[in-house]
PDB file of C-alpha atoms (C1' of nucleotides) in Angstrom:
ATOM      1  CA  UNK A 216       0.000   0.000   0.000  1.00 51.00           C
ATOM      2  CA  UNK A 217       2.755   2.621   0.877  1.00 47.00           C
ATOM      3  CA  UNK A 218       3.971   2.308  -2.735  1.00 58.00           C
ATOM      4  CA  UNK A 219       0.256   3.382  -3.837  1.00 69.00           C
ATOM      5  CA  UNK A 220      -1.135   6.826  -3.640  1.00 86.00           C
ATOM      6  CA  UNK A 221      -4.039   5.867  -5.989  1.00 91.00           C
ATOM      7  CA  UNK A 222      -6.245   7.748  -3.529  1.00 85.00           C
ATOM      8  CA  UNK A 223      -4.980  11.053  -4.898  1.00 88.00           C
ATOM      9  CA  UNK A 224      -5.484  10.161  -8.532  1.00 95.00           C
ATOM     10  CA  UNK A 225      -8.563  12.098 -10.086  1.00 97.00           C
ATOM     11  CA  UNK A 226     -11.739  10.142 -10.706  1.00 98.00           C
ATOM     12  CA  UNK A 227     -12.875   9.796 -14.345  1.00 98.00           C
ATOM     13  CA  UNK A 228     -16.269  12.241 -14.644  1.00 98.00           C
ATOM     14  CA  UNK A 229     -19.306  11.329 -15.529  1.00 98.00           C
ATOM     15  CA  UNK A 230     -18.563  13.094 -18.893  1.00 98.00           C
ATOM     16  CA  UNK A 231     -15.973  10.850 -20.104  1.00 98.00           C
ATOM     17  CA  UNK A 232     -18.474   7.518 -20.245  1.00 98.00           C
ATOM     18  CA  UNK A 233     -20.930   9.698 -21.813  1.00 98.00           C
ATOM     19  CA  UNK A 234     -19.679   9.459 -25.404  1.00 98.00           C
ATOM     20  CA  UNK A 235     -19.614   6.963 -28.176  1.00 98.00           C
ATOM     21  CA  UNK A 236     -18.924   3.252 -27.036  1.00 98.00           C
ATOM     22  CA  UNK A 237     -15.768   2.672 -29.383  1.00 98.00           C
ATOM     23  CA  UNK A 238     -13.715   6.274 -28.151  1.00 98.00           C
ATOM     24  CA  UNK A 239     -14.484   5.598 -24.484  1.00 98.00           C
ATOM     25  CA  UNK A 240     -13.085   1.669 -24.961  1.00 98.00           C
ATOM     26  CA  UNK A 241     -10.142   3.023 -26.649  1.00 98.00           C
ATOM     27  CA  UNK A 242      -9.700   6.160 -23.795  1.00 98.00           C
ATOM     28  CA  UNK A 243      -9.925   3.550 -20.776  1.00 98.00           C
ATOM     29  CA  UNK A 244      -6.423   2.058 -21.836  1.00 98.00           C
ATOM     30  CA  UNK A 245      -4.229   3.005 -19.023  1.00 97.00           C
ATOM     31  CA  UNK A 246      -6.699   4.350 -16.508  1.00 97.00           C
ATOM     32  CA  UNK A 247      -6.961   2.471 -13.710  1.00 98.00           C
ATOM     33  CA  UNK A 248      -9.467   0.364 -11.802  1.00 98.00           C
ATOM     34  CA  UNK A 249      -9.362   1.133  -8.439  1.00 98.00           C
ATOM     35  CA  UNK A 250     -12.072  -1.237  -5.382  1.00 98.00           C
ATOM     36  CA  UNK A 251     -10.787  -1.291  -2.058  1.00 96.00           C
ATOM     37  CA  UNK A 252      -6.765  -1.502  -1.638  1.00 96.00           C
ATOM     38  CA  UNK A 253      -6.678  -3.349  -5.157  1.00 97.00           C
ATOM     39  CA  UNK A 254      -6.028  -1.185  -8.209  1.00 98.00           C
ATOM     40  CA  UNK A 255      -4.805  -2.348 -11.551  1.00 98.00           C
ATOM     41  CA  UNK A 256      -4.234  -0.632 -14.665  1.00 97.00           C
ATOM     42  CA  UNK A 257      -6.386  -1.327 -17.960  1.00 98.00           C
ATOM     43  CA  UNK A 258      -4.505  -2.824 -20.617  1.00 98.00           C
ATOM     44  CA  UNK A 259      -6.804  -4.488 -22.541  1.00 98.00           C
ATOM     45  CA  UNK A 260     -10.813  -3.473 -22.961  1.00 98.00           C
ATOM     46  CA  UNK A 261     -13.605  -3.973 -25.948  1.00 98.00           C
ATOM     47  CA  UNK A 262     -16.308  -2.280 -27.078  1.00 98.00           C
ATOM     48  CA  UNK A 263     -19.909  -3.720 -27.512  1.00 98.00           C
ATOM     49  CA  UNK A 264     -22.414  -1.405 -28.991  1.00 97.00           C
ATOM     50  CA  UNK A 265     -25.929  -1.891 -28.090  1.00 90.00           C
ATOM     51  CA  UNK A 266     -28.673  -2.470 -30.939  1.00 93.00           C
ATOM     52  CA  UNK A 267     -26.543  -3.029 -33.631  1.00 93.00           C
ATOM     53  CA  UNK A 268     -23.969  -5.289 -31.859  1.00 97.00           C
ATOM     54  CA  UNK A 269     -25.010  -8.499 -32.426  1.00 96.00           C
ATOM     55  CA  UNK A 270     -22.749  -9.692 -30.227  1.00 97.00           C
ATOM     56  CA  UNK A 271     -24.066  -7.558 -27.495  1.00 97.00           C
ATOM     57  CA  UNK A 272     -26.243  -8.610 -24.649  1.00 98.00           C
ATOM     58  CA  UNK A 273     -28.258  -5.633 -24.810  1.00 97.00           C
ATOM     59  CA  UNK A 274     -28.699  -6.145 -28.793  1.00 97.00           C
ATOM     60  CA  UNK A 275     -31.624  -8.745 -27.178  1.00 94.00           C
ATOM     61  CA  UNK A 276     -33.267  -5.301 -25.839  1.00 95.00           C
ATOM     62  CA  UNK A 277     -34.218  -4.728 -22.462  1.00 96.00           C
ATOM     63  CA  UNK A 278     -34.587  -7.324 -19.664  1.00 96.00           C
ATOM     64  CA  UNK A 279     -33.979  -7.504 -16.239  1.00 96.00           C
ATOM     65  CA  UNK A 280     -30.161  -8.469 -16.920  1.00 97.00           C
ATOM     66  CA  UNK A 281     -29.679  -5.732 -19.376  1.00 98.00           C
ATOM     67  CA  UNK A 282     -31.421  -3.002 -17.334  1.00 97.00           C
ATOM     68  CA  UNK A 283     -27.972  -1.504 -16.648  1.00 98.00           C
ATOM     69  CA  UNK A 284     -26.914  -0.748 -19.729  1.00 98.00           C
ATOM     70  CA  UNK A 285     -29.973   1.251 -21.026  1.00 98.00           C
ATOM     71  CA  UNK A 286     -28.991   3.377 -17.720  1.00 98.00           C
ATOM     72  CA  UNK A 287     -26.640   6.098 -17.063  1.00 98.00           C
ATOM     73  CA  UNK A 288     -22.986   6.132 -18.160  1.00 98.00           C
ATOM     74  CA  UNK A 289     -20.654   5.583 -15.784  1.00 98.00           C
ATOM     75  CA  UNK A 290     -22.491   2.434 -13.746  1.00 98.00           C
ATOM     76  CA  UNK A 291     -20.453  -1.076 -13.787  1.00 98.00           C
ATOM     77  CA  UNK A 292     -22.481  -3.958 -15.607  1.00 98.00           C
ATOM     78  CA  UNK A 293     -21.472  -7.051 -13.816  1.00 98.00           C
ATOM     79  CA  UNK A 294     -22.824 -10.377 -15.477  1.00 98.00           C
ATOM     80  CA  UNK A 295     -22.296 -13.851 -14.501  1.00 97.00           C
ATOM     81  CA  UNK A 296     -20.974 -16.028 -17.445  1.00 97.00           C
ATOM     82  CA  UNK A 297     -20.428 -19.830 -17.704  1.00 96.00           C
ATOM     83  CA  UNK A 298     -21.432 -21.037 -14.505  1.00 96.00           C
ATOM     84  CA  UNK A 299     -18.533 -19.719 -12.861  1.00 96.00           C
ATOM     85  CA  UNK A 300     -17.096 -16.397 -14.241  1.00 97.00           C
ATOM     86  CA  UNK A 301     -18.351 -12.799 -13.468  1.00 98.00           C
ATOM     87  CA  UNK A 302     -17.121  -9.633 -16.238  1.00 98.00           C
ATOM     88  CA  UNK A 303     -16.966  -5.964 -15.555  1.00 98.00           C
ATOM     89  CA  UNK A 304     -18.017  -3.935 -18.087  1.00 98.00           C
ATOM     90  CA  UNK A 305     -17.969  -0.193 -18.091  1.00 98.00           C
ATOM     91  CA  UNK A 306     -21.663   1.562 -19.233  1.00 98.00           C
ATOM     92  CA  UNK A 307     -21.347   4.616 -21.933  1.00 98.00           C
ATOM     93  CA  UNK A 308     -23.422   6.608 -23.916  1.00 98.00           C
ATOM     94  CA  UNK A 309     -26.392   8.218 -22.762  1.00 98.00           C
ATOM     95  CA  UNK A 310     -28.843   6.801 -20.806  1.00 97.00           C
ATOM     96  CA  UNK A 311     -31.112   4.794 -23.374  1.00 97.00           C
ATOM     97  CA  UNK A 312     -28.156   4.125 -25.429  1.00 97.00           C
ATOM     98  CA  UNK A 313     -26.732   0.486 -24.300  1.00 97.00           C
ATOM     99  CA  UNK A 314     -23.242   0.900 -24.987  1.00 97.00           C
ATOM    100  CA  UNK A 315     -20.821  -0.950 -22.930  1.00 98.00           C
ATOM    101  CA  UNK A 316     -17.172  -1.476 -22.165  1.00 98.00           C
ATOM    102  CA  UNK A 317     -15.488  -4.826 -21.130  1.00 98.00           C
ATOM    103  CA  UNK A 318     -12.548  -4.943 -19.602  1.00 98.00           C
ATOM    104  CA  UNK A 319     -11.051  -7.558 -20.530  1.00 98.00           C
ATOM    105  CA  UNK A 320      -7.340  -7.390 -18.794  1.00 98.00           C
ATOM    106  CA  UNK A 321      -5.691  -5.418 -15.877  1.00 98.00           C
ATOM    107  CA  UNK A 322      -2.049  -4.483 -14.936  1.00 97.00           C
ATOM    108  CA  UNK A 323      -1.869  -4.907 -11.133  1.00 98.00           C
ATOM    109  CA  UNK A 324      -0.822  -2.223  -9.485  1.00 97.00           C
ATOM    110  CA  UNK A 325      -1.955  -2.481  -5.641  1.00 97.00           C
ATOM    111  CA  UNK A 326      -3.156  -5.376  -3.399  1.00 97.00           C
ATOM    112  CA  UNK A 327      -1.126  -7.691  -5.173  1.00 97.00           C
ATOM    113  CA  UNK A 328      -1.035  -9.952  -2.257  1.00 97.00           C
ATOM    114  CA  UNK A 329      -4.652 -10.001  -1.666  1.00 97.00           C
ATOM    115  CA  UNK A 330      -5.090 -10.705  -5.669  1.00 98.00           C
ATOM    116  CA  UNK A 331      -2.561 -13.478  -5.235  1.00 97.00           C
ATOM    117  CA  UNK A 332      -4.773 -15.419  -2.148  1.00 97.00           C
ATOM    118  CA  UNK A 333      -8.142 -14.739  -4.105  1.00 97.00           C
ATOM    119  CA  UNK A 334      -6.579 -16.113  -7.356  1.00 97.00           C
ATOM    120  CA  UNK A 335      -4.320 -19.113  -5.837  1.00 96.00           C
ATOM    121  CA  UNK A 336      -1.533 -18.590  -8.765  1.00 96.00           C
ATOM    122  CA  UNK A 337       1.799 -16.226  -7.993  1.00 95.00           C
ATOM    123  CA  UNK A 338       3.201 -15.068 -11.446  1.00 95.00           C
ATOM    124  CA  UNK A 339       1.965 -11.540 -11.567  1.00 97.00           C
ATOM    125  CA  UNK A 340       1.082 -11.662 -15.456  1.00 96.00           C
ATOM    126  CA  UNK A 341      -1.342 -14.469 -14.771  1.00 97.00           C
ATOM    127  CA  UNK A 342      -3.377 -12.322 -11.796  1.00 98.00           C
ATOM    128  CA  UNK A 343      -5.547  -9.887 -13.854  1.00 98.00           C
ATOM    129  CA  UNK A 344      -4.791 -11.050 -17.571  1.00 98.00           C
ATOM    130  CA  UNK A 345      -8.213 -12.388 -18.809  1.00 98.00           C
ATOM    131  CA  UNK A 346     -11.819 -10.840 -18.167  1.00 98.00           C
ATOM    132  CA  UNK A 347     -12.754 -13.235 -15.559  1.00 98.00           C
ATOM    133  CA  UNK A 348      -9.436 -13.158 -13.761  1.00 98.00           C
ATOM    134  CA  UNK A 349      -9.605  -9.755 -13.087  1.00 98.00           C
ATOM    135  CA  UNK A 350     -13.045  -9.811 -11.505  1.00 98.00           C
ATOM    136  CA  UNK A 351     -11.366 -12.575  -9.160  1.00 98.00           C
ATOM    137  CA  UNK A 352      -7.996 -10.538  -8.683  1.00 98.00           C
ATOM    138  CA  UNK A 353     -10.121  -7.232  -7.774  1.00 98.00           C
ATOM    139  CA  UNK A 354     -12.613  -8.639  -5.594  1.00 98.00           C
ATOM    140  CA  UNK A 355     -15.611  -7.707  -7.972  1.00 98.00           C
ATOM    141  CA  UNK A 356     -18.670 -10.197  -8.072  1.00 97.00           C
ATOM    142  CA  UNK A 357     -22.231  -9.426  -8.880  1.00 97.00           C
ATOM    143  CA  UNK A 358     -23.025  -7.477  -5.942  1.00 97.00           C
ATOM    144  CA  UNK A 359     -21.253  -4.819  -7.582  1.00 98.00           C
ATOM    145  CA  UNK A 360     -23.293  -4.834 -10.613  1.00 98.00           C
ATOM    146  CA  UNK A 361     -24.932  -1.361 -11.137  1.00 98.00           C
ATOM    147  CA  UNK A 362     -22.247   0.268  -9.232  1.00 98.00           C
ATOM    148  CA  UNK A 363     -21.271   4.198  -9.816  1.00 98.00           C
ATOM    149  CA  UNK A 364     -17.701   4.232 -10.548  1.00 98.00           C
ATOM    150  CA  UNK A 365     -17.342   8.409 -10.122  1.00 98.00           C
ATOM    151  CA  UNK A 366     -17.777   7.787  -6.316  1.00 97.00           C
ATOM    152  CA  UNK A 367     -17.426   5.645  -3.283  1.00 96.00           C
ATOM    153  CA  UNK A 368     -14.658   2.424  -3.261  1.00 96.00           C
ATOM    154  CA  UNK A 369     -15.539   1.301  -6.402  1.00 98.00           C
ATOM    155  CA  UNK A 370     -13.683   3.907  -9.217  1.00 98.00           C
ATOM    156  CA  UNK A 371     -12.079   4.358 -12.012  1.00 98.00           C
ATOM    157  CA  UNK A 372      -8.897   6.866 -11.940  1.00 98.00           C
ATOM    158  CA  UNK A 373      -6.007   8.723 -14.357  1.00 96.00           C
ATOM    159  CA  UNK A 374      -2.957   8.762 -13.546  1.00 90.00           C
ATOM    160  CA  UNK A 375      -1.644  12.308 -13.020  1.00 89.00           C
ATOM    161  CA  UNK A 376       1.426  11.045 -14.923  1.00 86.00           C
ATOM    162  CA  UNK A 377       0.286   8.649 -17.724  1.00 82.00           C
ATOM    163  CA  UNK A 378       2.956   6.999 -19.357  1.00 84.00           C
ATOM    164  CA  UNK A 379       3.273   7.290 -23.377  1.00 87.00           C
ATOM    165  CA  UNK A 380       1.115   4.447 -25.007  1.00 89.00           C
ATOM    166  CA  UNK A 381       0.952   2.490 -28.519  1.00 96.00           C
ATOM    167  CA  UNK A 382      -2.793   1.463 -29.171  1.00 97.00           C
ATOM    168  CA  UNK A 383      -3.270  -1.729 -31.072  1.00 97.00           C
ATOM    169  CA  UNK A 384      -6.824  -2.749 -32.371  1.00 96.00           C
ATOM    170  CA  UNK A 385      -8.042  -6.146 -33.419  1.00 95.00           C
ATOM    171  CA  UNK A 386     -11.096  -8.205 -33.217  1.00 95.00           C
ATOM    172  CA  UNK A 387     -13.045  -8.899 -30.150  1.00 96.00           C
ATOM    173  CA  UNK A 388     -12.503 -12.676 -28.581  1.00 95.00           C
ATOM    174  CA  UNK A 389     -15.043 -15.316 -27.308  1.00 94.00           C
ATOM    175  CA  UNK A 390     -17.810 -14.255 -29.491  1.00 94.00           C
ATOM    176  CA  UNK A 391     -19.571 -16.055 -32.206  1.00 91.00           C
ATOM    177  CA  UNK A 392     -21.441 -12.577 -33.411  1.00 92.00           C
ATOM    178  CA  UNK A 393     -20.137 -10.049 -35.508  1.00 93.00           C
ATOM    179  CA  UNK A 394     -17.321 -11.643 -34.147  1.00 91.00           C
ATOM    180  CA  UNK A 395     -14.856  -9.550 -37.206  1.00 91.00           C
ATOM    181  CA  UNK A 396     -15.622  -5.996 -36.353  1.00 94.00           C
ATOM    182  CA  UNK A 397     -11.710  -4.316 -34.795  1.00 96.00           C
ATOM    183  CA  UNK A 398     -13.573  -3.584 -31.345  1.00 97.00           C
ATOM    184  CA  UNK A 399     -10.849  -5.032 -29.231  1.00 97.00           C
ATOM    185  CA  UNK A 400      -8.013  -2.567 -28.050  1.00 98.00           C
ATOM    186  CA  UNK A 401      -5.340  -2.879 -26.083  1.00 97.00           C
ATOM    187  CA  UNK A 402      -2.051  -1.574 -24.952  1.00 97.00           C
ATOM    188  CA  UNK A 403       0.731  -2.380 -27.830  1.00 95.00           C
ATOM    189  CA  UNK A 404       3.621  -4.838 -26.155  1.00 93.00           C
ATOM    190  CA  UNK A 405       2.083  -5.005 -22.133  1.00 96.00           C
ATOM    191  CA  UNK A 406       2.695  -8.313 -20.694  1.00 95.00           C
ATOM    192  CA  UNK A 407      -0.782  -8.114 -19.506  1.00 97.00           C
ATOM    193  CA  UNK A 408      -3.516  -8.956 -21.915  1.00 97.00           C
ATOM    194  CA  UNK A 409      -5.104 -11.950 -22.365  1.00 95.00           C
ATOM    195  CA  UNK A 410      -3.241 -12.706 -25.639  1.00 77.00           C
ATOM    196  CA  UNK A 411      -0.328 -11.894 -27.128  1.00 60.00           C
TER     197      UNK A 411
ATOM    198  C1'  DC B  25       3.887 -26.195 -27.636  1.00 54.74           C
ATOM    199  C1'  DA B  26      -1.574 -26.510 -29.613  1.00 54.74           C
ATOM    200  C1'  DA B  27      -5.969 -28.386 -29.229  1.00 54.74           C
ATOM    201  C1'  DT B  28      -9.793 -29.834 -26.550  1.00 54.74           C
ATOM    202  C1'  DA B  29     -12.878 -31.169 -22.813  1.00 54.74           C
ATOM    203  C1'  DG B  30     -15.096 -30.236 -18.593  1.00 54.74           C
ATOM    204  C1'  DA B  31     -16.774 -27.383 -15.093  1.00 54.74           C
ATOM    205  C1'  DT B  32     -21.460 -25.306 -13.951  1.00 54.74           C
ATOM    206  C1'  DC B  33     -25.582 -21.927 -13.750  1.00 54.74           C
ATOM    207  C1'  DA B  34     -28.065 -17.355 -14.805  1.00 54.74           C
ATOM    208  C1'  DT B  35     -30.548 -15.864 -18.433  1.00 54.74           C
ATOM    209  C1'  DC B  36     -33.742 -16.045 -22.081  1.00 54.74           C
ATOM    210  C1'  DT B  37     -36.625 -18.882 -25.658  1.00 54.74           C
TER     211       DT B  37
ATOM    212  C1'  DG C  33     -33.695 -26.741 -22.821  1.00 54.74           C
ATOM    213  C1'  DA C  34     -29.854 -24.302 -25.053  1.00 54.74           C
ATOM    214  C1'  DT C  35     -26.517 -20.974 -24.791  1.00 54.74           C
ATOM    215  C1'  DG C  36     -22.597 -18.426 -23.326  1.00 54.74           C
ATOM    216  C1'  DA C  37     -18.114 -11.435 -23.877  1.00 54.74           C
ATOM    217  C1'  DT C  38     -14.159 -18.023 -19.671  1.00 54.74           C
ATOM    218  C1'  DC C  39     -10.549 -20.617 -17.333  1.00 54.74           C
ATOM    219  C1'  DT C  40      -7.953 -24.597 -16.224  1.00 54.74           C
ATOM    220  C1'  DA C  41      -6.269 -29.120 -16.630  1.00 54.74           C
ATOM    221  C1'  DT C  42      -5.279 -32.622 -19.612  1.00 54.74           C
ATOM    222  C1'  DT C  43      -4.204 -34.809 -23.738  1.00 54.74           C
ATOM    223  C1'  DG C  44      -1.621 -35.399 -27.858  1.00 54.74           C
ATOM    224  C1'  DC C  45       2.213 -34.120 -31.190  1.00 54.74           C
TER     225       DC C  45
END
DNA sequence: CAATAGATCATCT
DNA sequence: GATGATCTATTGC
């Protein structure tokens, strides 16, 4: 913890969810997830677009699972997948517009120890490096679904110092829908996404 | 190494 | 009743 003063980094507004889905996935790169002592750094994220998307949940419309995303930007969607993963996704656009962000893999940064117990594997790379890792690593499960990320111990921060990034883009993974569309992005060369 | 099978359940048809 | 924005262990070259 006394190498982390994550506390002092400035929360991401409102505002900066509230534009289209694809900039905001793109724009999260290198922010950083911060819920309780743990904090990692986004490395890897995609984009799913509502209506249009296919290969978006909320493509289906609205149901009680997908109620999030028609909300305000700026909430955490947290869905359980598989019978034994959760994902955090990110909600953008404005409300009515389902646009969401997935994160998909996380740099740690603080709590490492506490991400190493909850995960039961050591090598840092392998904490955070896959969309349902990262829920495990951070302590996020469903009861965190809806969530405001501008306030409380759940948050998304910039770093007052952001180091200089290379942005690859590439199609999204896992998906059997509009499965070609470059909605994928992640930082160029980081040891922490879920594939090389 | 790469490929695949199994785990396991909320959600929606 | 089928499906799924995954992970891990295991099998097979």
């Amino acid at each position: 913890m006394a190498e982390c003063s994550i506390r002092d980094y400035r929360i991401l507004p409102r505002a900066f969810y509230n534009r289209p889905t694809r900039v905001v996935a793109r724009d999260l790169l290198g922010k950083v997830i911060v819920h309780g002592d743990a904090a990692g750094r986004i490395v890897e994220t995609e984009a799913y677009l509502g209506l249009k998307d296919a290969a978006a949940h909320a493509s289906r419309g609205l149901t009680p699972r997908t109620k999030v995303l028609f909300g305000p930007p700026g909430h955490a969607y947290v869905y359980f997948i598989y019978g034994m993963h959760c994902c955090l996704n990110l909600v953008a656009e404005a409300e009515g517009s389902p646009g969401c962000v997935l994160i998909r893999a996380l740099e740690p940064l603080c709590g490492l120890d506490d991400m190493r117990r909850r995960r039961g594997v050591e090598r840092i790379e392998a904490l955070a490096s896959g969309p349902g890792k990262l829920t495990v690593a951070m302590g996020i499960g469903l009861a965190l679904n809806g969530a405001d990320v501008t306030a409380g111990e759940f948050t998304v921060r910039e770093c007052p110092t952001p180091e200089p990034v290379t942005i690859a883009t590439g199609p999204r993974i896992g998906i059997t829908k509009a499965a070609h569309w470059p909605l994928r992005f992640w930082l160029k060369g980081s040891r922490f996404v879920s594939r090389a």
